[in-house]
Short mmCIF file of C-alpha atoms (C1' of nucleotides) in Angstrom, two decimals:
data_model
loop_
_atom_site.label_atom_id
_atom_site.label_comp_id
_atom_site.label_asym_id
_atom_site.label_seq_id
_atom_site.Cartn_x
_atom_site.Cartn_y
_atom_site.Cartn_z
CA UNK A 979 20.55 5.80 24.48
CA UNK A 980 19.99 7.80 21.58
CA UNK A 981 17.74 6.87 18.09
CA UNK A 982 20.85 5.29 16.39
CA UNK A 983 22.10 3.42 18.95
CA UNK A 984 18.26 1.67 19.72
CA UNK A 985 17.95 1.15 15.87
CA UNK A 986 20.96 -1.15 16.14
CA UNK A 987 20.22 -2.88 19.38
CA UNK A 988 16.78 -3.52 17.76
CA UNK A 989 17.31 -4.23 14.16
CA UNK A 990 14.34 -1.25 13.02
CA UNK A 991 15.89 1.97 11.05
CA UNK A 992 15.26 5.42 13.31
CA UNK A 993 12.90 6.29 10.55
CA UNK A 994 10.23 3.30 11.34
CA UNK A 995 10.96 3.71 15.25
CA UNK A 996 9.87 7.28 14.97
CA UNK A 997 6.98 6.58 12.91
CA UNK A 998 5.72 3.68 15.38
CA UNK A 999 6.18 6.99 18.07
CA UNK A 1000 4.19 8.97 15.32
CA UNK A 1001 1.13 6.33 15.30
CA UNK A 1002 1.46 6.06 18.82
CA UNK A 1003 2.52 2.76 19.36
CA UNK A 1004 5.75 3.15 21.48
CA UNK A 1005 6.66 6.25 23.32
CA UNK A 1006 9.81 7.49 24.37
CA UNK A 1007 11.54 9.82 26.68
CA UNK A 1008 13.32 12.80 25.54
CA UNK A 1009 17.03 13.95 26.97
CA UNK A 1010 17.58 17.61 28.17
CA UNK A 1011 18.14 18.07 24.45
CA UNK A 1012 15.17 16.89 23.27
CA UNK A 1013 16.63 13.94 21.83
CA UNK A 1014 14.47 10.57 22.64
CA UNK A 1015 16.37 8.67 24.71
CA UNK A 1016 15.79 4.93 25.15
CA UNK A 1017 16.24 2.35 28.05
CA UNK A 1018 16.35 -1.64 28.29
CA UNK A 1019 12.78 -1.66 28.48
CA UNK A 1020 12.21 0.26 25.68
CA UNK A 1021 14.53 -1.84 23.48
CA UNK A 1022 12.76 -4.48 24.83
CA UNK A 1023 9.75 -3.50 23.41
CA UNK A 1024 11.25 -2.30 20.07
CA UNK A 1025 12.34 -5.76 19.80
CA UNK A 1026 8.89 -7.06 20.45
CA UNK A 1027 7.63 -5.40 17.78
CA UNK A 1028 10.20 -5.93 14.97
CA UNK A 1029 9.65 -10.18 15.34
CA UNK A 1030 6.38 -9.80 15.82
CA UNK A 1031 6.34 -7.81 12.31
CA UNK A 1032 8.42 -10.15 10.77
CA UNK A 1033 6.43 -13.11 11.69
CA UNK A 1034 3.63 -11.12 9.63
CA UNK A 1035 1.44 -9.71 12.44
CA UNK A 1036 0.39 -6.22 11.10
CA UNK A 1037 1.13 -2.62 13.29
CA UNK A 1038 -2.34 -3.12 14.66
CA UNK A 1039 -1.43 -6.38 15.24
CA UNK A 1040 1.43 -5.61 17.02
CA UNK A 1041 -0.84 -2.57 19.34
CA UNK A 1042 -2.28 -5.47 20.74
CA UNK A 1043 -0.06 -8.16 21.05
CA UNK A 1044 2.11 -5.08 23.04
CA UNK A 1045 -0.63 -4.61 24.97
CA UNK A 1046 -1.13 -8.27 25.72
CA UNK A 1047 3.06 -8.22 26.16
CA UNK A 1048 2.62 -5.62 29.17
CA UNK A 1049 -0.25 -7.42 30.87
CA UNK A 1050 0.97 -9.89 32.80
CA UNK A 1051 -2.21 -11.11 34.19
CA UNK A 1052 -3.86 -11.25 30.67
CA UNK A 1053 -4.82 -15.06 29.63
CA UNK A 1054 -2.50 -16.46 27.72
CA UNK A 1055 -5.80 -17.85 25.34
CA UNK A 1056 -5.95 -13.76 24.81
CA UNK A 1057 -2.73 -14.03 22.86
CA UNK A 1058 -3.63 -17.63 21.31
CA UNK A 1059 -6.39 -15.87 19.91
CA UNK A 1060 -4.30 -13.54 17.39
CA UNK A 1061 -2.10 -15.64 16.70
CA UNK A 1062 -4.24 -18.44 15.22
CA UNK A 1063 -5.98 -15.66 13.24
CA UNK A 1064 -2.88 -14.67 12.07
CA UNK A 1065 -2.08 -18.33 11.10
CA UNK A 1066 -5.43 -18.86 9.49
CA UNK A 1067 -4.45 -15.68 7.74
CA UNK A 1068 -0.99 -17.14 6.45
CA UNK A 1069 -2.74 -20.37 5.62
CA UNK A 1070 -5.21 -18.36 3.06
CA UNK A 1071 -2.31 -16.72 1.48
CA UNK A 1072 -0.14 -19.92 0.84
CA UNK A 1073 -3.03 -21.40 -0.63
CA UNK A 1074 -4.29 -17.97 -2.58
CA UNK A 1075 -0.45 -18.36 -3.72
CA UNK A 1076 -0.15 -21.87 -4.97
CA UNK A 1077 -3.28 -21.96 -6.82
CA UNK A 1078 -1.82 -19.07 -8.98
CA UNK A 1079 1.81 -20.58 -8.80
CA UNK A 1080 -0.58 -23.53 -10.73
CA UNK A 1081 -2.22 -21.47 -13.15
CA UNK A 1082 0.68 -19.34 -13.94
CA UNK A 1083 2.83 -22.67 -14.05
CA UNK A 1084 0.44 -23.63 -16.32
CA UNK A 1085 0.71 -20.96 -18.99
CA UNK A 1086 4.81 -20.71 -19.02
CA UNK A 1087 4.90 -24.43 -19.29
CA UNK A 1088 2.80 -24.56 -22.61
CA UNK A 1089 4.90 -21.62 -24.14
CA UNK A 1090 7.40 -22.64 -26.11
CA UNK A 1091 9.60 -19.53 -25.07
CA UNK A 1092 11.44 -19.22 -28.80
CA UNK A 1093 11.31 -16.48 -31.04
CA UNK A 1094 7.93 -17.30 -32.57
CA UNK A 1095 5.04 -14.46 -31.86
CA UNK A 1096 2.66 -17.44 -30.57
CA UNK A 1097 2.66 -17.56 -27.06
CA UNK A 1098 -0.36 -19.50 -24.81
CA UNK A 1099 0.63 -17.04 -22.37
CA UNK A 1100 -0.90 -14.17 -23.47
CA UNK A 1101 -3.37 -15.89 -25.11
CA UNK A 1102 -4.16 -17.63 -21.52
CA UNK A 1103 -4.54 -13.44 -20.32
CA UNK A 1104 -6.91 -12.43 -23.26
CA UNK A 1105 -8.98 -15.05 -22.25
CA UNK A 1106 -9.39 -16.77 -25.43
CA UNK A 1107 -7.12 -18.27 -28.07
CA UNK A 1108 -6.49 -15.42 -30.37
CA UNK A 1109 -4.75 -12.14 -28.28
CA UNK A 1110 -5.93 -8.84 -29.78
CA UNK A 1111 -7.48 -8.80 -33.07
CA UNK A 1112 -5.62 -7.43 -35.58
CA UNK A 1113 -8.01 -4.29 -37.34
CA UNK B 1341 -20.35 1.91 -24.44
CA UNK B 1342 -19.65 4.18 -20.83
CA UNK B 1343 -17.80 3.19 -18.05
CA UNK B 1344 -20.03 1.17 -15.78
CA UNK B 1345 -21.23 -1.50 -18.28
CA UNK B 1346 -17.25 -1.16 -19.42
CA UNK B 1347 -16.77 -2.24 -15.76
CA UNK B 1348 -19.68 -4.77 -16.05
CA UNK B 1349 -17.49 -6.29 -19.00
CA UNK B 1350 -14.16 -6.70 -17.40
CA UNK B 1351 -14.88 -7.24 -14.11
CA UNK B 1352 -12.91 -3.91 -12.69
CA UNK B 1353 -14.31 -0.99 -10.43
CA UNK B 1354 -14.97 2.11 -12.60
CA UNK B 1355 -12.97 3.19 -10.17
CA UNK B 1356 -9.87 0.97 -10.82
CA UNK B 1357 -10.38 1.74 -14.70
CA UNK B 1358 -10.71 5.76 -14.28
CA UNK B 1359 -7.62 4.71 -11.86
CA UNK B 1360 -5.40 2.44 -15.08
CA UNK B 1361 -6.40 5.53 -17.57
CA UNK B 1362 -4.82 8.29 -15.11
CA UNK B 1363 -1.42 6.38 -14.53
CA UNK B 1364 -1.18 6.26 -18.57
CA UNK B 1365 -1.60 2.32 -18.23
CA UNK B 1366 -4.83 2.35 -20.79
CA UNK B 1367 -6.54 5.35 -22.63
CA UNK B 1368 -9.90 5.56 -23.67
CA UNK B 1369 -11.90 7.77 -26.23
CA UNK B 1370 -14.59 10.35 -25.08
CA UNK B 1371 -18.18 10.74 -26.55
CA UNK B 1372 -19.54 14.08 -27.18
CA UNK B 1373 -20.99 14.66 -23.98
CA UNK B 1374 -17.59 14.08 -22.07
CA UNK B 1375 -18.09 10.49 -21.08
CA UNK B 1376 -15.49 7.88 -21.46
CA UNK B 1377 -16.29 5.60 -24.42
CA UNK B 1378 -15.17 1.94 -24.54
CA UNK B 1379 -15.23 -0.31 -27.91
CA UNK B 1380 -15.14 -3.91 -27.68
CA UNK B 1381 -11.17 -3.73 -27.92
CA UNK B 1382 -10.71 -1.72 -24.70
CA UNK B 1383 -12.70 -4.23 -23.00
CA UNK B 1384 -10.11 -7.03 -24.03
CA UNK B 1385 -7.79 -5.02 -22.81
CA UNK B 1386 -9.26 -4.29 -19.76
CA UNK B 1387 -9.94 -7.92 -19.06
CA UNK B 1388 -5.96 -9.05 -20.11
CA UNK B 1389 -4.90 -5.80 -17.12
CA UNK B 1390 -7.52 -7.43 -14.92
CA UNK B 1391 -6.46 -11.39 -15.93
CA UNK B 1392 -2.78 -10.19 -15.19
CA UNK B 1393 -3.27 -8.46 -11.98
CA UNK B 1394 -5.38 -11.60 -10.58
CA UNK B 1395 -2.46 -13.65 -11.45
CA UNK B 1396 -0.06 -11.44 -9.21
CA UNK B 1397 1.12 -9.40 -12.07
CA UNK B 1398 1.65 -5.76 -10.60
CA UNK B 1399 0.76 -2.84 -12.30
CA UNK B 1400 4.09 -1.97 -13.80
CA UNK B 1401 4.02 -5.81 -14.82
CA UNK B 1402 0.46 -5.22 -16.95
CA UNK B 1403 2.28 -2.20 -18.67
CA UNK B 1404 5.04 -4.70 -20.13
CA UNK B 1405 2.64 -7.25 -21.00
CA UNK B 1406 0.19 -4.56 -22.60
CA UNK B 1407 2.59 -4.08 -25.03
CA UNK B 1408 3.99 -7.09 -25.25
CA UNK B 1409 0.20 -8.09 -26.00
CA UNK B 1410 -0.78 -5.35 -28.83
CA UNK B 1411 2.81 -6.26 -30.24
CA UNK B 1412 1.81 -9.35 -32.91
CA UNK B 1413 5.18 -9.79 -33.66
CA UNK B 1414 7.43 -10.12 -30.87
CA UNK B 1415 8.66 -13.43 -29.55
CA UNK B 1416 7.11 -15.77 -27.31
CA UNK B 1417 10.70 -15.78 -24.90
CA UNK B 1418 9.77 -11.91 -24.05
CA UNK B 1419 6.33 -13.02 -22.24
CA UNK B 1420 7.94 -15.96 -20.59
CA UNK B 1421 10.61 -14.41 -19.32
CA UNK B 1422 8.29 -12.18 -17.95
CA UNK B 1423 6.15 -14.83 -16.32
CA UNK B 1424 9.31 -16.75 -15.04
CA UNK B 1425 9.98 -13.75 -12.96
CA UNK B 1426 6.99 -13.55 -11.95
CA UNK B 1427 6.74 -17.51 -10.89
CA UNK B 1428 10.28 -17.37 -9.15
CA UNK B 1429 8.64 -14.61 -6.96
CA UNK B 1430 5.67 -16.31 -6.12
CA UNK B 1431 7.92 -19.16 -5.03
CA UNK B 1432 9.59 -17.09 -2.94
CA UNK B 1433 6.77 -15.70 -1.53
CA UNK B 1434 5.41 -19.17 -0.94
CA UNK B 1435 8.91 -20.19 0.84
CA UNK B 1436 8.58 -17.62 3.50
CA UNK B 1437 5.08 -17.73 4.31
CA UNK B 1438 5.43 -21.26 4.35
CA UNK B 1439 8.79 -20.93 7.09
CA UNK B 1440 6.39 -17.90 9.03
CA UNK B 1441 3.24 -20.27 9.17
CA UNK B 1442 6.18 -23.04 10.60
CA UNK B 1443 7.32 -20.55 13.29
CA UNK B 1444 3.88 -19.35 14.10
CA UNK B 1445 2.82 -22.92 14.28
CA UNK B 1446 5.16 -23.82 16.92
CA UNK B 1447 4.53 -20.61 19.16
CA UNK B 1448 0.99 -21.46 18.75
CA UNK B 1449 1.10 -25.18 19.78
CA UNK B 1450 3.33 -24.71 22.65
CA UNK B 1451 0.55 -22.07 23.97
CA UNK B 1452 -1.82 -24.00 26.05
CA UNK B 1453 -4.62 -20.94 25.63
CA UNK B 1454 -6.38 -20.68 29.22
CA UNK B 1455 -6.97 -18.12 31.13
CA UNK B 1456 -3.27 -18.18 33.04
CA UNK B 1457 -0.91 -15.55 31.61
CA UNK B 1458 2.40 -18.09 31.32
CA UNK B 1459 2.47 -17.47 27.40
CA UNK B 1460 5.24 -19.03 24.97
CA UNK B 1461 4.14 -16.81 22.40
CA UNK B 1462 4.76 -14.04 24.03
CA UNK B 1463 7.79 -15.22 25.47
CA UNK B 1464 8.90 -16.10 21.43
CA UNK B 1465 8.42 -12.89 20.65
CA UNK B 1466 9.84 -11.45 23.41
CA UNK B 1467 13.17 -13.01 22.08
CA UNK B 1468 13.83 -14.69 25.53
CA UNK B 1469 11.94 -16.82 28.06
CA UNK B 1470 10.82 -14.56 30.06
CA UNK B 1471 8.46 -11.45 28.52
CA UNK B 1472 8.86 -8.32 30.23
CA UNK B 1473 10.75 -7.43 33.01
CA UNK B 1474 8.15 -6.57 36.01
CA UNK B 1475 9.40 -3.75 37.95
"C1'" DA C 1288 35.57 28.59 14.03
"C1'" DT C 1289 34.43 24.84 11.43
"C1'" DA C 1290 33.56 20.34 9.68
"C1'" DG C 1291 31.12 16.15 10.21
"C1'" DG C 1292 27.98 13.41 12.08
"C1'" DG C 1293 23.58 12.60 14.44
"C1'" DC C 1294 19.42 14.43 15.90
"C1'" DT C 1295 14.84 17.15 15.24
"C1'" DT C 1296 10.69 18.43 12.48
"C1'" DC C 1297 7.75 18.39 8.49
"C1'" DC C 1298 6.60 17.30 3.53
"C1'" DA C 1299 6.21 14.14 -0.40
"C1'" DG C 1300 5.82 9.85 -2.25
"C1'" DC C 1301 5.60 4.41 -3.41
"C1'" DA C 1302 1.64 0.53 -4.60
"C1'" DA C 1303 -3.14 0.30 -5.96
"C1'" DG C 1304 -6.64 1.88 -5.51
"C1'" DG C 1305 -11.26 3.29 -2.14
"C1'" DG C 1306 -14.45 6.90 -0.33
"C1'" DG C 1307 -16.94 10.59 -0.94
"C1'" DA C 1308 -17.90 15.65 -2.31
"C1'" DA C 1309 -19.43 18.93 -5.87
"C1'" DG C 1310 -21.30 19.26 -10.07
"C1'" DG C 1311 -22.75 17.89 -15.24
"C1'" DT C 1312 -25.94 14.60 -18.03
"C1'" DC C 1313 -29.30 11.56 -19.33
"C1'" DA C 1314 -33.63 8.86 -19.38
"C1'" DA C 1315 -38.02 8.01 -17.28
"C1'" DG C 1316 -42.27 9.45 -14.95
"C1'" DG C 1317 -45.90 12.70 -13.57
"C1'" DC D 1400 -41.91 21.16 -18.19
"C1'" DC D 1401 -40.01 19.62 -14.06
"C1'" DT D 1402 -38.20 16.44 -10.98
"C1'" DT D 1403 -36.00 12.36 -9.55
"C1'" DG D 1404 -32.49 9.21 -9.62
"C1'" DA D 1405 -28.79 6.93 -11.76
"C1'" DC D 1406 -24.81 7.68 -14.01
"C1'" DC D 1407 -20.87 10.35 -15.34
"C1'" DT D 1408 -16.97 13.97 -14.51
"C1'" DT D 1409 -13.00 15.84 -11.68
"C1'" DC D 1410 -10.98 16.57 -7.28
"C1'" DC D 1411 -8.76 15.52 -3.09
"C1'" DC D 1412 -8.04 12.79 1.04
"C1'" DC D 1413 -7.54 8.04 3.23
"C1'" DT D 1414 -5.38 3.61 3.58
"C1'" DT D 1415 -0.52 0.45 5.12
"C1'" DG D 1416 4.06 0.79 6.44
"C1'" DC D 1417 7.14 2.87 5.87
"C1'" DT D 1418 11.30 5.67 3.05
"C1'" DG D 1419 13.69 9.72 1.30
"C1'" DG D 1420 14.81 14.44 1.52
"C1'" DA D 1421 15.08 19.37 3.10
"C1'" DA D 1422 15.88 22.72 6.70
"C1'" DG D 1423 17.76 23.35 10.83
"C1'" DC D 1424 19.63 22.25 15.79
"C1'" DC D 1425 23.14 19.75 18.70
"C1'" DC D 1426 27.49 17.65 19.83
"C1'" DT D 1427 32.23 16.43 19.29
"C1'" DA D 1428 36.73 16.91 17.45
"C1'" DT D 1429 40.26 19.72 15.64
#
DNA sequence: ATAGGGCTTCCAGCAAGGGGAAGGTCAAGG
DNA sequence: CCTTGACCTTCCCCTTGCTGGAAGCCCTAT
């Protein structure tokens, strides 16, 4: 199975899957043409690593949670582990995000939006009530 | 006024500031002995770049706004339009971490987290039930 | 033979700076 | 006067996670 054919069955672009090779975090075999050439398994563990990416876990992440993937004697409280870090992670971020969805809200909700120069948004960014002072 | 109390006054790395002058987002003066020199107006708009960036604004953003800020007379709509962008993609951002942290939740609950290697997480992310195959 | 696709490598670059080297400057202390 | 140390300058490389492109090889079809 050649590059092309693994990027489909796996939902990456041949670009990323050779650039997870390049980092060293999935190797692959090479045809008599020195093509890579990929199995099941391999797709398997493209696959692996494109959810586990798009549930957020990060390439390093992902080293380990592989590594965890191919041990099957590992405890499963090994994986638990990342994953609530991962979630504690997420839950910083959604809050991070909604206290500046507040503030922002805020500011676009006292501007009057017209065609008027006043506008508490940029005033709310200068950090006082003025904006830049004129000479 | 140099760069490191400029820093002191904003709240950005000298770094960061050297960083804003070299991508043509702010210019400063230079004393006699080569040194970047500050007035109280670059430091209010060094604090509006740093005010916008902590609010998500990204660096491109702060460019717009820059102007939009030293420009007395241009309407109030141009800023929120701006922001409403800006608050649409925090929503959205907000949305899918919000649907990841759900999925991640669920992997992580149905984990019991001993030391036995039966792992639903894995097995989520593994896209079947089953993890890898063993031979 | 030739056209076209797909494959290979390497090089450059995005956001948004951070780290640190090599060297110029300035103010204080002995 | 000299040294020390903090500060400043420019420079380039490092990060994360890719993406695009150029040059060139391989394979298939005609």
């Amino acid at each position: 199975m050649n590059i092309g054919a693994a990027a489909q069955a796996c939902g990456l672009p041949p670009k990323t899957i050779r650039y997870y090779e390049d980092i060293g975090l999935l190797t692959a075999g090479r045809a008599a043409n020195g093509y890579r050439d990929y199995g099941t398994e391999d797709i398997h563990r493209l696959s692996f690593v494109q959810r586990s990416r798009s549930l957020g876990f990060s390439v390093a992440e992902c080293r380990q949670l592989l590594s965890l993937y191919t041990d099957r004697d590992r405890a499963s409280a090994d994986v638990k582990a990342i994953a609530e870090e991962k979630l504690g992670e997420i839950d910083r971020k959604i809050a991070e995000l909604t206290a500046l969805r507040v503030t922002l809200g805020h500011l676009v909700a006292h501007c009057h939006g017209d065609n008027r120069p006043d506008c508490p948004i940029i005033d709310g960014l200068s950090g006082d009530r003025a904006g830049p002072s004129k000479g």
